[in-house]
Amino acid sequence: MKLTNIAKASIASLILFSSASSAEVNLSGFSSINAGKVLSGTGVEHYGVPPTFLADYPNVSAYEEEWDFDPESLFGLQISADLSDGLSATAQVVARGVNEWDPEFEWAYISYEFDENWTIQAGKKRLPLFYYSDFYDVGYAYVWMRPSADNYTWQIFNYTGMNVLYTTDIGDWSLAANLYTGKEDDKENKLLGEFFFGAETREIWKDILGGVVNISKDWFEARFTAMQYTNERYIDGEQTTWDGKDYRDGSFYGAAFNFDFENWFVLTELSRLDLDETFDSMMITFGYRYNNFTPFVAYSDFDQDAEDGENHNTQSIGLRWDFHSSAAFKVQYDKVEDNSYGLAVAGDSESLTFGIDLIF
Amino acid sequence: MNLLKAIFASTIVLVSFSSIAEVSVIVNTANNSTIDSKLVKKIFLGKKKAFPNGNKVALFTLPDDNPDSEHFRQAALKKSNSQYKSYWSKLAFTGKGTPPKKATDSEMINKIKGNTNAIGFINSDKVTADVKVVATF
């Protein structure tokens, strides 16, 4: 089990708090047991990649031509201690099939509600780049097998730092804003190390400063975000340089718009990362709720603005079936086109995945 | 005429059926805040965490398998059980909200009676003078 110091500190405080008489401790959790296989695929011959569907970049959830339950199955537990007067401590541990079910802390933070509008939080949290980043692991909370892989490609998933949340409402509208700052030093980055470079890669995102604004009313929700950071990288212990500098600055921008009518819904998301080059992603989903069944179609695209830059897209069709009040069955077909030669990721593929998501 | 009778009779059945299913949103009798159906919706979706009088809300729900829960979520919040649970799991696992605490039919009145900031709901037939009704669905 990998424990960061902050996670250790938070757990220690959770234990301390829960033995205090005022604390109310809540245990909750979620699980996804998913299986899938590549029906047909090209792989990337010149990189020695067999036919593969990379369903989740940061965790390297890769399906190949044999049925496999490991890539996207996970089990998460959340313990939350409410100390009254607005103070709480929360930790979330997630064990993934793709990491041999080793439990790891994904969240470990303390939270203090000043008043109805303002909350301050500190600790280890999910980096809220995308609409679905925060609850990416909670499959029950969204319609697909997973938020589209073309969008959720960035190698850093968490950060340690602090954030301020502000919520208010104006007539029928609700507004939620989040300002965050922190750092992530990932000693063994999985996506870069295992999948792309084939050598131990230490990926650092520091001086992270970002903001998220979310506005919503009954049938409409919009989310805007911007984030900047400084990237440093060591491959096999040797520091990477870019144009002679040992760091580079990145800026991320995103917007998501969701529309929910009686039974129809439309989900959209756009993002841009300006690093040395510009990387754009988009996704759109149409869904229809019919009793306990929600069929959907989706399209997503990732495009690096460069000659033979990284470029892939996915067409998906699937079904969610809420067969139980706390569990859903999902099945999804994905067709991936990988258009780059030099920056090919996993090649073209067609794949089938299915599974059960539950919460408790 | 027979057709009219049939329509009339089935209307009565439907109306009485819906009155059986009616759910009352209840608060502590000491709660003097004005609470309308829009505020009920915001409170039960975690978008509003305090009453207009400034007191922090203590939120209660009947269990998921109680038909009155399903009726309330659909009528007041415009969400099916699974949409409601997806929505709250998204808040609960991202540090943005704490889902309502569960109380059974027999516990609900006492929970509301025992906490000046409590808000919950119960089948209208089970409402007693120990609580105040602020909205019905």
Tab-separated table of C-alpha atoms in Angstrom:
chain	number	residue	atom	x	y	z
A	1	MET	CA	0.000	0.000	0.000
A	2	LYS	CA	1.445	3.331	-1.040
A	3	LEU	CA	0.869	6.028	1.531
A	4	THR	CA	1.809	9.618	1.037
A	5	ASN	CA	2.601	11.534	4.199
A	6	ILE	CA	-0.524	13.587	3.864
A	7	ALA	CA	-2.607	10.440	3.547
A	8	LYS	CA	-0.943	9.029	6.668
A	9	ALA	CA	-1.616	12.246	8.523
A	10	SER	CA	-5.234	12.263	7.427
A	11	ILE	CA	-5.774	8.673	8.464
A	12	ALA	CA	-4.161	9.357	11.796
A	13	SER	CA	-6.462	12.303	12.278
A	14	LEU	CA	-9.459	10.238	11.172
A	15	ILE	CA	-8.657	7.634	13.796
A	16	LEU	CA	-8.119	10.309	16.430
A	17	PHE	CA	-11.316	12.068	15.457
A	18	SER	CA	-13.406	8.939	15.378
A	19	SER	CA	-12.404	8.076	18.926
A	20	ALA	CA	-13.573	11.509	20.027
A	21	SER	CA	-17.170	11.348	21.143
A	22	SER	CA	-18.411	14.110	18.853
A	23	ALA	CA	-17.418	12.415	15.590
A	24	GLU	CA	-19.938	10.626	13.457
A	25	VAL	CA	-18.158	8.195	11.161
A	26	ASN	CA	-19.683	7.123	7.871
A	27	LEU	CA	-18.519	4.311	5.658
A	28	SER	CA	-19.616	4.195	2.045
A	29	GLY	CA	-18.217	2.823	-1.171
A	30	PHE	CA	-18.490	1.853	-4.784
A	31	SER	CA	-17.421	-0.963	-7.012
A	32	SER	CA	-17.249	-1.801	-10.681
A	33	ILE	CA	-16.681	-5.299	-11.977
A	34	ASN	CA	-16.096	-4.990	-15.701
A	35	ALA	CA	-14.943	-7.308	-18.422
A	36	GLY	CA	-14.045	-6.808	-22.034
A	37	LYS	CA	-12.050	-7.805	-25.059
A	38	VAL	CA	-10.858	-6.446	-28.377
A	39	LEU	CA	-12.988	-7.914	-31.180
A	40	SER	CA	-10.546	-6.778	-33.833
A	41	GLY	CA	-7.679	-4.354	-33.884
A	42	THR	CA	-4.522	-3.357	-35.690
A	43	GLY	CA	-2.268	-2.711	-32.701
A	44	VAL	CA	0.816	-0.618	-33.441
A	45	GLU	CA	3.278	-2.898	-35.188
A	46	HIS	CA	6.242	-0.508	-35.195
A	47	TYR	CA	5.977	-0.131	-31.393
A	48	GLY	CA	5.265	-3.795	-30.725
A	49	VAL	CA	1.739	-3.097	-29.403
A	50	PRO	CA	-0.681	-5.996	-30.045
A	51	PRO	CA	-4.371	-5.267	-30.875
A	52	THR	CA	-5.364	-3.172	-27.872
A	53	PHE	CA	-8.216	-1.011	-26.607
A	54	LEU	CA	-6.826	1.545	-24.159
A	55	ALA	CA	-10.004	2.259	-22.182
A	56	ASP	CA	-8.372	4.454	-19.555
A	57	TYR	CA	-5.058	6.226	-20.175
A	58	PRO	CA	-3.853	7.271	-16.673
A	59	ASN	CA	-4.490	3.823	-15.169
A	60	VAL	CA	-3.447	2.046	-18.385
A	61	SER	CA	-6.618	-0.058	-18.539
A	62	ALA	CA	-5.814	-1.981	-21.700
A	63	TYR	CA	-7.972	-4.741	-23.167
A	64	GLU	CA	-6.495	-7.211	-25.623
A	65	GLU	CA	-7.998	-10.096	-27.604
A	66	GLU	CA	-8.716	-12.319	-24.593
A	67	TRP	CA	-11.607	-11.655	-22.198
A	68	ASP	CA	-10.190	-9.793	-19.223
A	69	PHE	CA	-11.800	-8.660	-15.945
A	70	ASP	CA	-8.792	-6.752	-14.611
A	71	PRO	CA	-8.434	-3.537	-16.644
A	72	GLU	CA	-11.425	-1.595	-15.310
A	73	SER	CA	-12.626	-3.471	-12.238
A	74	LEU	CA	-12.214	-1.616	-8.986
A	75	PHE	CA	-13.398	-1.424	-5.408
A	76	GLY	CA	-13.506	1.835	-3.454
A	77	LEU	CA	-14.168	2.586	0.195
A	78	GLN	CA	-14.762	6.002	1.653
A	79	ILE	CA	-14.587	6.789	5.344
A	80	SER	CA	-15.780	10.160	6.450
A	81	ALA	CA	-15.747	11.564	9.962
A	82	ASP	CA	-18.116	14.425	10.647
A	83	LEU	CA	-16.846	16.345	13.658
A	84	SER	CA	-19.800	18.762	13.743
A	85	ASP	CA	-19.550	22.543	13.394
A	86	GLY	CA	-18.598	22.114	9.745
A	87	LEU	CA	-15.386	20.135	10.238
A	88	SER	CA	-14.936	16.766	8.547
A	89	ALA	CA	-12.185	14.393	7.443
A	90	THR	CA	-12.514	12.044	4.485
A	91	ALA	CA	-10.363	9.328	2.980
A	92	GLN	CA	-11.033	7.224	-0.087
A	93	VAL	CA	-9.117	4.057	-0.852
A	94	VAL	CA	-9.418	2.426	-4.253
A	95	ALA	CA	-8.142	-1.027	-5.244
A	96	ARG	CA	-7.913	-1.639	-8.991
A	97	GLY	CA	-7.679	-4.883	-10.897
A	98	VAL	CA	-5.164	-3.207	-13.163
A	99	ASN	CA	-2.855	-2.630	-10.151
A	100	GLU	CA	-3.161	-6.177	-8.750
A	101	TRP	CA	-5.901	-4.877	-6.393
A	102	ASP	CA	-3.347	-2.982	-4.289
A	103	PRO	CA	-5.377	-0.428	-2.348
A	104	GLU	CA	-4.220	3.150	-2.766
A	105	PHE	CA	-5.389	6.412	-1.311
A	106	GLU	CA	-7.057	8.495	-4.014
A	107	TRP	CA	-8.483	11.106	-1.658
A	108	ALA	CA	-7.458	12.072	1.887
A	109	TYR	CA	-8.507	15.523	2.985
A	110	ILE	CA	-10.008	17.614	5.722
A	111	SER	CA	-12.821	19.984	5.051
A	112	TYR	CA	-14.152	22.950	6.962
A	113	GLU	CA	-17.430	24.691	6.157
A	114	PHE	CA	-17.180	28.320	7.216
A	115	ASP	CA	-20.803	28.987	6.430
A	116	GLU	CA	-23.421	28.009	3.921
A	117	ASN	CA	-21.389	29.410	1.021
A	118	TRP	CA	-17.716	28.850	1.798
A	119	THR	CA	-15.790	25.630	2.378
A	120	ILE	CA	-12.026	25.186	2.608
A	121	GLN	CA	-10.395	21.797	2.017
A	122	ALA	CA	-6.815	20.545	2.231
A	123	GLY	CA	-5.111	17.264	1.458
A	124	LYS	CA	-4.924	14.833	-1.409
A	125	LYS	CA	-7.681	15.167	-3.983
A	126	ARG	CA	-8.514	14.392	-7.570
A	127	LEU	CA	-7.242	17.018	-10.035
A	128	PRO	CA	-10.540	18.449	-11.365
A	129	LEU	CA	-9.488	18.958	-14.987
A	130	PHE	CA	-12.596	17.453	-16.538
A	131	TYR	CA	-16.268	17.310	-15.639
A	132	TYR	CA	-15.992	13.630	-14.725
A	133	SER	CA	-12.475	13.706	-13.177
A	134	ASP	CA	-13.730	13.905	-9.594
A	135	PHE	CA	-15.986	10.859	-9.841
A	136	TYR	CA	-14.194	8.983	-12.608
A	137	ASP	CA	-13.956	5.887	-10.370
A	138	VAL	CA	-17.667	5.903	-9.494
A	139	GLY	CA	-19.096	4.173	-12.556
A	140	TYR	CA	-22.584	4.181	-11.046
A	141	ALA	CA	-22.646	7.998	-11.330
A	142	TYR	CA	-22.491	8.141	-15.150
A	143	VAL	CA	-24.028	6.422	-18.141
A	144	TRP	CA	-21.073	4.924	-20.050
A	145	MET	CA	-18.618	2.213	-19.083
A	146	ARG	CA	-16.141	5.085	-18.572
A	147	PRO	CA	-15.795	8.770	-19.488
A	148	SER	CA	-14.314	8.828	-22.975
A	149	ALA	CA	-10.671	7.769	-23.099
A	150	ASP	CA	-9.862	10.338	-25.817
A	151	ASN	CA	-10.546	13.174	-23.376
A	152	TYR	CA	-9.334	11.765	-20.081
A	153	THR	CA	-5.823	11.164	-21.348
A	154	TRP	CA	-3.656	13.237	-19.029
A	155	GLN	CA	-1.117	11.361	-16.962
A	156	ILE	CA	-1.649	13.261	-13.712
A	157	PHE	CA	-4.861	12.349	-11.914
A	158	ASN	CA	-4.438	13.676	-8.374
A	159	TYR	CA	-2.808	16.550	-6.546
A	160	THR	CA	-2.005	17.455	-2.977
A	161	GLY	CA	-2.795	20.958	-1.874
A	162	MET	CA	-5.744	23.028	-0.869
A	163	ASN	CA	-8.906	24.460	-2.350
A	164	VAL	CA	-11.762	26.814	-1.593
A	165	LEU	CA	-15.330	25.996	-2.615
A	166	TYR	CA	-18.019	28.621	-3.012
A	167	THR	CA	-21.670	27.796	-3.636
A	168	THR	CA	-24.654	30.069	-3.969
A	169	ASP	CA	-27.909	30.360	-5.840
A	170	ILE	CA	-29.455	33.123	-7.878
A	171	GLY	CA	-33.150	32.516	-8.531
A	172	ASP	CA	-33.466	29.141	-10.241
A	173	TRP	CA	-29.733	28.976	-10.909
A	174	SER	CA	-27.102	27.390	-8.707
A	175	LEU	CA	-23.457	28.360	-8.859
A	176	ALA	CA	-20.499	26.366	-7.530
A	177	ALA	CA	-16.921	27.574	-7.828
A	178	ASN	CA	-13.668	25.894	-6.822
A	179	LEU	CA	-10.236	27.490	-6.649
A	180	TYR	CA	-7.346	25.074	-6.048
A	181	THR	CA	-3.588	25.012	-5.793
A	182	GLY	CA	-1.049	22.287	-5.158
A	183	LYS	CA	1.457	19.867	-6.586
A	184	GLU	CA	1.752	16.276	-7.743
A	185	ASP	CA	5.032	14.393	-7.751
A	186	ASP	CA	4.327	10.966	-9.232
A	187	LYS	CA	7.501	8.927	-8.708
A	188	GLU	CA	6.433	6.095	-11.015
A	189	ASN	CA	3.987	7.458	-13.527
A	190	LYS	CA	2.097	4.564	-14.997
A	191	LEU	CA	0.987	5.968	-18.352
A	192	LEU	CA	4.348	7.513	-19.280
A	193	GLY	CA	6.532	4.850	-17.685
A	194	GLU	CA	4.738	1.652	-18.615
A	195	PHE	CA	2.945	2.579	-21.787
A	196	PHE	CA	4.833	5.332	-23.592
A	197	PHE	CA	8.515	5.398	-22.572
A	198	GLY	CA	9.057	1.884	-21.252
A	199	ALA	CA	11.319	3.300	-18.539
A	200	GLU	CA	10.626	4.511	-15.015
A	201	THR	CA	9.253	8.020	-15.331
A	202	ARG	CA	8.900	10.554	-12.547
A	203	GLU	CA	6.306	13.126	-13.587
A	204	ILE	CA	6.002	16.361	-11.640
A	205	TRP	CA	3.247	18.929	-12.031
A	206	LYS	CA	3.994	21.794	-9.678
A	207	ASP	CA	2.693	25.299	-9.030
A	208	ILE	CA	-0.721	24.032	-10.034
A	209	LEU	CA	-3.283	26.813	-9.898
A	210	GLY	CA	-6.763	26.220	-11.225
A	211	GLY	CA	-10.373	27.237	-11.050
A	212	VAL	CA	-13.721	25.659	-11.880
A	213	VAL	CA	-17.074	27.402	-12.231
A	214	ASN	CA	-20.239	25.373	-12.516
A	215	ILE	CA	-23.678	26.852	-13.143
A	216	SER	CA	-26.831	24.784	-13.257
A	217	LYS	CA	-30.571	24.839	-13.265
A	218	ASP	CA	-33.167	22.096	-13.705
A	219	TRP	CA	-32.353	20.986	-17.215
A	220	PHE	CA	-29.043	22.701	-17.975
A	221	GLU	CA	-25.544	22.657	-16.579
A	222	ALA	CA	-22.365	24.401	-17.751
A	223	ARG	CA	-18.868	23.966	-16.361
A	224	PHE	CA	-15.849	26.102	-17.206
A	225	THR	CA	-12.318	25.503	-16.034
A	226	ALA	CA	-8.777	26.801	-16.431
A	227	MET	CA	-5.564	25.516	-14.870
A	228	GLN	CA	-1.854	26.267	-15.169
A	229	TYR	CA	1.128	24.234	-13.995
A	230	THR	CA	4.847	23.681	-14.429
A	231	ASN	CA	6.011	20.285	-15.659
A	232	GLU	CA	9.285	18.553	-14.762
A	233	ARG	CA	10.158	15.010	-15.753
A	234	TYR	CA	12.828	12.405	-15.039
A	235	ILE	CA	13.121	9.329	-17.255
A	236	ASP	CA	15.324	6.620	-15.740
A	237	GLY	CA	16.546	9.226	-13.266
A	238	GLU	CA	17.658	11.619	-15.980
A	239	GLN	CA	15.926	14.974	-16.143
A	240	THR	CA	14.138	15.735	-19.398
A	241	THR	CA	14.848	19.069	-21.044
A	242	TRP	CA	12.668	20.957	-23.483
A	243	ASP	CA	14.470	23.541	-25.664
A	244	GLY	CA	17.348	23.517	-23.186
A	245	LYS	CA	15.127	24.169	-20.150
A	246	ASP	CA	14.476	21.561	-17.472
A	247	TYR	CA	10.828	22.597	-17.095
A	248	ARG	CA	7.910	23.697	-19.224
A	249	ASP	CA	4.672	25.495	-18.448
A	250	GLY	CA	1.250	24.192	-19.383
A	251	SER	CA	-2.227	25.701	-19.443
A	252	PHE	CA	-5.458	23.742	-19.546
A	253	TYR	CA	-8.910	25.036	-20.500
A	254	GLY	CA	-12.187	23.163	-20.513
A	255	ALA	CA	-15.904	23.630	-20.958
A	256	ALA	CA	-18.755	21.173	-20.534
A	257	PHE	CA	-22.437	21.648	-21.321
A	258	ASN	CA	-25.113	19.170	-20.305
A	259	PHE	CA	-28.768	19.284	-21.303
A	260	ASP	CA	-31.394	17.146	-19.658
A	261	PHE	CA	-34.936	17.135	-20.982
A	262	GLU	CA	-37.758	14.835	-19.928
A	263	ASN	CA	-36.147	11.625	-21.175
A	264	TRP	CA	-33.470	12.875	-23.522
A	265	PHE	CA	-30.094	14.137	-22.469
A	266	VAL	CA	-27.035	15.506	-24.238
A	267	LEU	CA	-23.585	15.594	-22.632
A	268	THR	CA	-20.711	17.549	-24.161
A	269	GLU	CA	-17.171	18.449	-23.169
A	270	LEU	CA	-14.355	20.389	-24.816
A	271	SER	CA	-10.788	20.811	-23.596
A	272	ARG	CA	-7.496	22.304	-24.694
A	273	LEU	CA	-4.008	21.852	-23.289
A	274	ASP	CA	-1.321	24.310	-24.354
A	275	LEU	CA	2.037	22.765	-23.602
A	276	ASP	CA	4.794	22.787	-26.256
A	277	GLU	CA	1.980	22.174	-28.663
A	278	THR	CA	-1.777	22.411	-28.536
A	279	PHE	CA	-3.927	19.378	-27.729
A	280	ASP	CA	-7.682	19.562	-28.230
A	281	SER	CA	-10.315	17.081	-27.166
A	282	MET	CA	-14.078	16.929	-27.450
A	283	MET	CA	-16.890	14.526	-26.747
A	284	ILE	CA	-20.631	14.430	-27.289
A	285	THR	CA	-23.160	11.900	-26.024
A	286	PHE	CA	-26.863	11.478	-26.713
A	287	GLY	CA	-28.905	9.341	-24.376
A	288	TYR	CA	-32.520	8.396	-23.843
A	289	ARG	CA	-34.066	7.117	-20.624
A	290	TYR	CA	-36.759	4.496	-21.059
A	291	ASN	CA	-37.869	3.153	-17.674
A	292	ASN	CA	-34.769	1.462	-16.275
A	293	PHE	CA	-32.970	1.379	-19.623
A	294	THR	CA	-30.707	4.133	-20.930
A	295	PRO	CA	-29.305	3.549	-24.403
A	296	PHE	CA	-26.692	6.040	-25.609
A	297	VAL	CA	-24.383	6.898	-28.484
A	298	ALA	CA	-21.167	8.866	-28.085
A	299	TYR	CA	-18.337	10.318	-30.125
A	300	SER	CA	-15.027	11.639	-28.811
A	301	ASP	CA	-11.882	12.975	-30.418
A	302	PHE	CA	-8.326	13.913	-29.444
A	303	ASP	CA	-6.197	16.017	-31.762
A	304	GLN	CA	-2.657	17.327	-31.371
A	305	ASP	CA	-2.016	20.362	-33.540
A	306	ALA	CA	1.179	19.084	-35.251
A	307	GLU	CA	2.403	17.211	-38.316
A	308	ASP	CA	1.488	13.546	-37.641
A	309	GLY	CA	0.485	14.578	-34.099
A	310	GLU	CA	-1.365	12.298	-31.704
A	311	ASN	CA	-4.841	11.902	-33.165
A	312	HIS	CA	-7.529	9.408	-32.183
A	313	ASN	CA	-11.292	9.208	-31.954
A	314	THR	CA	-13.886	6.798	-30.597
A	315	GLN	CA	-17.445	6.001	-31.649
A	316	SER	CA	-19.439	4.277	-28.940
A	317	ILE	CA	-22.859	2.762	-28.516
A	318	GLY	CA	-24.074	1.272	-25.289
A	319	LEU	CA	-26.797	0.573	-22.786
A	320	ARG	CA	-27.165	1.142	-19.067
A	321	TRP	CA	-29.754	-0.935	-17.238
A	322	ASP	CA	-30.661	0.058	-13.679
A	323	PHE	CA	-31.719	-3.403	-12.565
A	324	HIS	CA	-31.404	-2.632	-8.834
A	325	SER	CA	-31.753	0.506	-6.715
A	326	SER	CA	-27.991	0.543	-6.029
A	327	ALA	CA	-26.558	-1.197	-9.070
A	328	ALA	CA	-26.459	-0.834	-12.824
A	329	PHE	CA	-25.483	-3.190	-15.620
A	330	LYS	CA	-23.744	-1.638	-18.618
A	331	VAL	CA	-22.596	-2.869	-21.975
A	332	GLN	CA	-20.704	-0.815	-24.562
A	333	TYR	CA	-19.192	-1.217	-28.009
A	334	ASP	CA	-16.292	1.083	-28.934
A	335	LYS	CA	-14.681	1.684	-32.297
A	336	VAL	CA	-11.360	3.513	-32.041
A	337	GLU	CA	-9.482	5.128	-34.915
A	338	ASP	CA	-5.833	5.937	-34.230
A	339	ASN	CA	-4.652	8.168	-37.069
A	340	SER	CA	-1.040	9.012	-36.210
A	341	TYR	CA	1.983	6.962	-37.212
A	342	GLY	CA	4.738	8.495	-35.094
A	343	LEU	CA	2.478	9.131	-32.096
A	344	ALA	CA	0.197	6.129	-32.490
A	345	VAL	CA	-1.183	5.031	-29.108
A	346	ALA	CA	-2.813	1.620	-29.468
A	347	GLY	CA	-3.923	1.453	-33.098
A	348	ASP	CA	-7.457	1.012	-34.442
A	349	SER	CA	-9.729	-1.295	-32.524
A	350	GLU	CA	-13.267	-2.517	-32.058
A	351	SER	CA	-14.093	-3.787	-28.623
A	352	LEU	CA	-16.864	-4.912	-26.345
A	353	THR	CA	-16.965	-4.216	-22.616
A	354	PHE	CA	-19.665	-4.887	-20.012
A	355	GLY	CA	-20.002	-4.891	-16.275
A	356	ILE	CA	-21.804	-3.957	-13.098
A	357	ASP	CA	-21.420	-0.742	-11.117
A	358	LEU	CA	-22.721	-0.425	-7.618
A	359	ILE	CA	-22.664	1.950	-4.674
A	360	PHE	CA	-23.216	1.323	-1.003
B	1	MET	CA	-73.771	5.993	-20.067
B	2	ASN	CA	-71.962	2.892	-18.996
B	3	LEU	CA	-68.812	4.289	-20.535
B	4	LEU	CA	-69.228	7.545	-18.622
B	5	LYS	CA	-69.732	5.621	-15.407
B	6	ALA	CA	-66.624	3.635	-16.071
B	7	ILE	CA	-64.608	6.798	-16.716
B	8	PHE	CA	-66.060	8.392	-13.591
B	9	ALA	CA	-65.319	5.342	-11.482
B	10	SER	CA	-61.757	5.014	-12.755
B	11	THR	CA	-61.163	8.729	-12.140
B	12	ILE	CA	-62.188	8.251	-8.525
B	13	VAL	CA	-59.872	5.266	-8.260
B	14	LEU	CA	-56.998	7.241	-9.774
B	15	VAL	CA	-57.585	10.293	-7.587
B	16	SER	CA	-57.842	8.244	-4.411
B	17	PHE	CA	-54.786	6.268	-5.446
B	18	SER	CA	-52.789	9.461	-5.864
B	19	SER	CA	-53.946	10.760	-2.485
B	20	ILE	CA	-52.678	7.565	-0.903
B	21	ALA	CA	-49.313	8.215	-2.514
B	22	GLU	CA	-49.128	11.842	-1.396
B	23	VAL	CA	-45.966	12.717	0.480
B	24	SER	CA	-45.549	15.638	2.913
B	25	VAL	CA	-42.286	17.470	3.433
B	26	ILE	CA	-41.993	18.032	7.163
B	27	VAL	CA	-39.880	20.223	9.440
B	28	ASN	CA	-39.617	20.879	13.162
B	29	THR	CA	-42.524	22.898	14.579
B	30	ALA	CA	-40.015	25.523	15.767
B	31	ASN	CA	-38.774	26.114	12.208
B	32	ASN	CA	-40.178	29.488	11.111
B	33	SER	CA	-38.474	29.660	7.689
B	34	THR	CA	-40.611	30.017	4.593
B	35	ILE	CA	-40.031	26.871	2.550
B	36	ASP	CA	-41.588	26.457	-0.877
B	37	SER	CA	-41.327	23.569	-3.336
B	38	LYS	CA	-38.360	25.184	-5.148
B	39	LEU	CA	-36.411	25.396	-1.909
B	40	VAL	CA	-37.378	21.807	-1.081
B	41	LYS	CA	-35.847	20.745	-4.379
B	42	LYS	CA	-32.632	22.661	-3.755
B	43	ILE	CA	-32.328	21.315	-0.217
B	44	PHE	CA	-32.889	17.687	-1.206
B	45	LEU	CA	-30.360	18.024	-4.063
B	46	GLY	CA	-27.717	19.486	-1.735
B	47	LYS	CA	-27.709	22.832	-3.573
B	48	LYS	CA	-28.902	24.685	-0.512
B	49	LYS	CA	-27.359	23.741	2.804
B	50	ALA	CA	-29.163	26.158	5.143
B	51	PHE	CA	-32.699	27.381	5.782
B	52	PRO	CA	-33.554	31.033	5.032
B	53	ASN	CA	-33.113	31.688	8.771
B	54	GLY	CA	-29.443	30.719	8.373
B	55	ASN	CA	-29.575	27.408	10.254
B	56	LYS	CA	-27.768	24.475	8.670
B	57	VAL	CA	-30.099	21.812	7.297
B	58	ALA	CA	-30.214	18.298	8.778
B	59	LEU	CA	-31.551	16.215	5.922
B	60	PHE	CA	-33.503	12.948	6.240
B	61	THR	CA	-34.892	10.550	3.656
B	62	LEU	CA	-36.964	7.385	3.802
B	63	PRO	CA	-35.086	4.263	2.613
B	64	ASP	CA	-34.688	3.653	-1.139
B	65	ASP	CA	-37.114	0.725	-1.182
B	66	ASN	CA	-39.947	2.714	0.389
B	67	PRO	CA	-42.466	3.574	-2.396
B	68	ASP	CA	-42.882	7.048	-0.850
B	69	SER	CA	-39.170	7.730	-1.495
B	70	GLU	CA	-39.598	6.934	-5.145
B	71	HIS	CA	-42.741	9.070	-5.339
B	72	PHE	CA	-41.070	12.024	-3.605
B	73	ARG	CA	-37.923	11.869	-5.765
B	74	GLN	CA	-39.988	11.737	-8.939
B	75	ALA	CA	-42.609	14.342	-7.963
B	76	ALA	CA	-40.474	16.846	-6.061
B	77	LEU	CA	-36.994	16.359	-7.539
B	78	LYS	CA	-37.919	15.097	-11.042
B	79	LYS	CA	-35.493	12.217	-10.646
B	80	SER	CA	-35.920	8.462	-10.747
B	81	ASN	CA	-34.395	6.487	-7.899
B	82	SER	CA	-31.295	5.678	-9.924
B	83	GLN	CA	-30.879	9.263	-11.177
B	84	TYR	CA	-31.237	10.464	-7.599
B	85	LYS	CA	-28.668	7.991	-6.339
B	86	SER	CA	-26.247	8.724	-9.200
B	87	TYR	CA	-26.565	12.408	-8.403
B	88	TRP	CA	-25.830	11.995	-4.703
B	89	SER	CA	-23.012	9.496	-5.216
B	90	LYS	CA	-21.329	12.108	-7.414
B	91	LEU	CA	-21.473	14.650	-4.570
B	92	ALA	CA	-20.665	12.205	-1.782
B	93	PHE	CA	-17.522	10.745	-3.368
B	94	THR	CA	-16.116	14.124	-4.416
B	95	GLY	CA	-16.364	16.016	-1.131
B	96	LYS	CA	-19.192	18.261	-2.322
B	97	GLY	CA	-22.039	17.045	-0.177
B	98	THR	CA	-23.322	14.580	2.400
B	99	PRO	CA	-26.347	12.523	1.347
B	100	PRO	CA	-29.520	12.670	3.468
B	101	LYS	CA	-29.516	10.379	6.483
B	102	LYS	CA	-31.912	7.457	6.325
B	103	ALA	CA	-34.911	7.209	8.625
B	104	THR	CA	-37.698	4.634	8.398
B	105	ASP	CA	-41.392	5.483	8.428
B	106	SER	CA	-41.517	4.862	12.170
B	107	GLU	CA	-38.373	6.908	12.925
B	108	MET	CA	-39.057	9.912	10.707
B	109	ILE	CA	-41.444	11.881	12.944
B	110	ASN	CA	-39.119	11.560	15.948
B	111	LYS	CA	-36.067	12.607	13.913
B	112	ILE	CA	-37.847	15.774	12.825
B	113	LYS	CA	-39.305	16.405	16.258
B	114	GLY	CA	-35.920	15.978	17.915
B	115	ASN	CA	-33.908	18.454	15.811
B	116	THR	CA	-34.970	22.049	15.146
B	117	ASN	CA	-33.054	22.034	11.826
B	118	ALA	CA	-34.349	18.716	10.511
B	119	ILE	CA	-36.250	18.329	7.264
B	120	GLY	CA	-37.639	15.097	5.855
B	121	PHE	CA	-40.687	13.642	4.188
B	122	ILE	CA	-43.302	11.032	4.974
B	123	ASN	CA	-46.565	9.699	3.603
B	124	SER	CA	-49.197	12.364	4.292
B	125	ASP	CA	-51.352	9.788	6.132
B	126	LYS	CA	-48.578	9.404	8.714
B	127	VAL	CA	-48.125	13.085	9.523
B	128	THR	CA	-48.753	13.958	13.190
B	129	ALA	CA	-49.081	17.233	15.121
B	130	ASP	CA	-45.450	16.806	16.276
B	131	VAL	CA	-44.172	18.170	12.953
B	132	LYS	CA	-44.983	20.965	10.528
B	133	VAL	CA	-45.872	20.286	6.871
B	134	VAL	CA	-44.265	22.784	4.451
B	135	ALA	CA	-45.104	21.206	1.095
B	136	THR	CA	-46.895	18.198	-0.374
B	137	PHE	CA	-46.156	16.221	-3.525
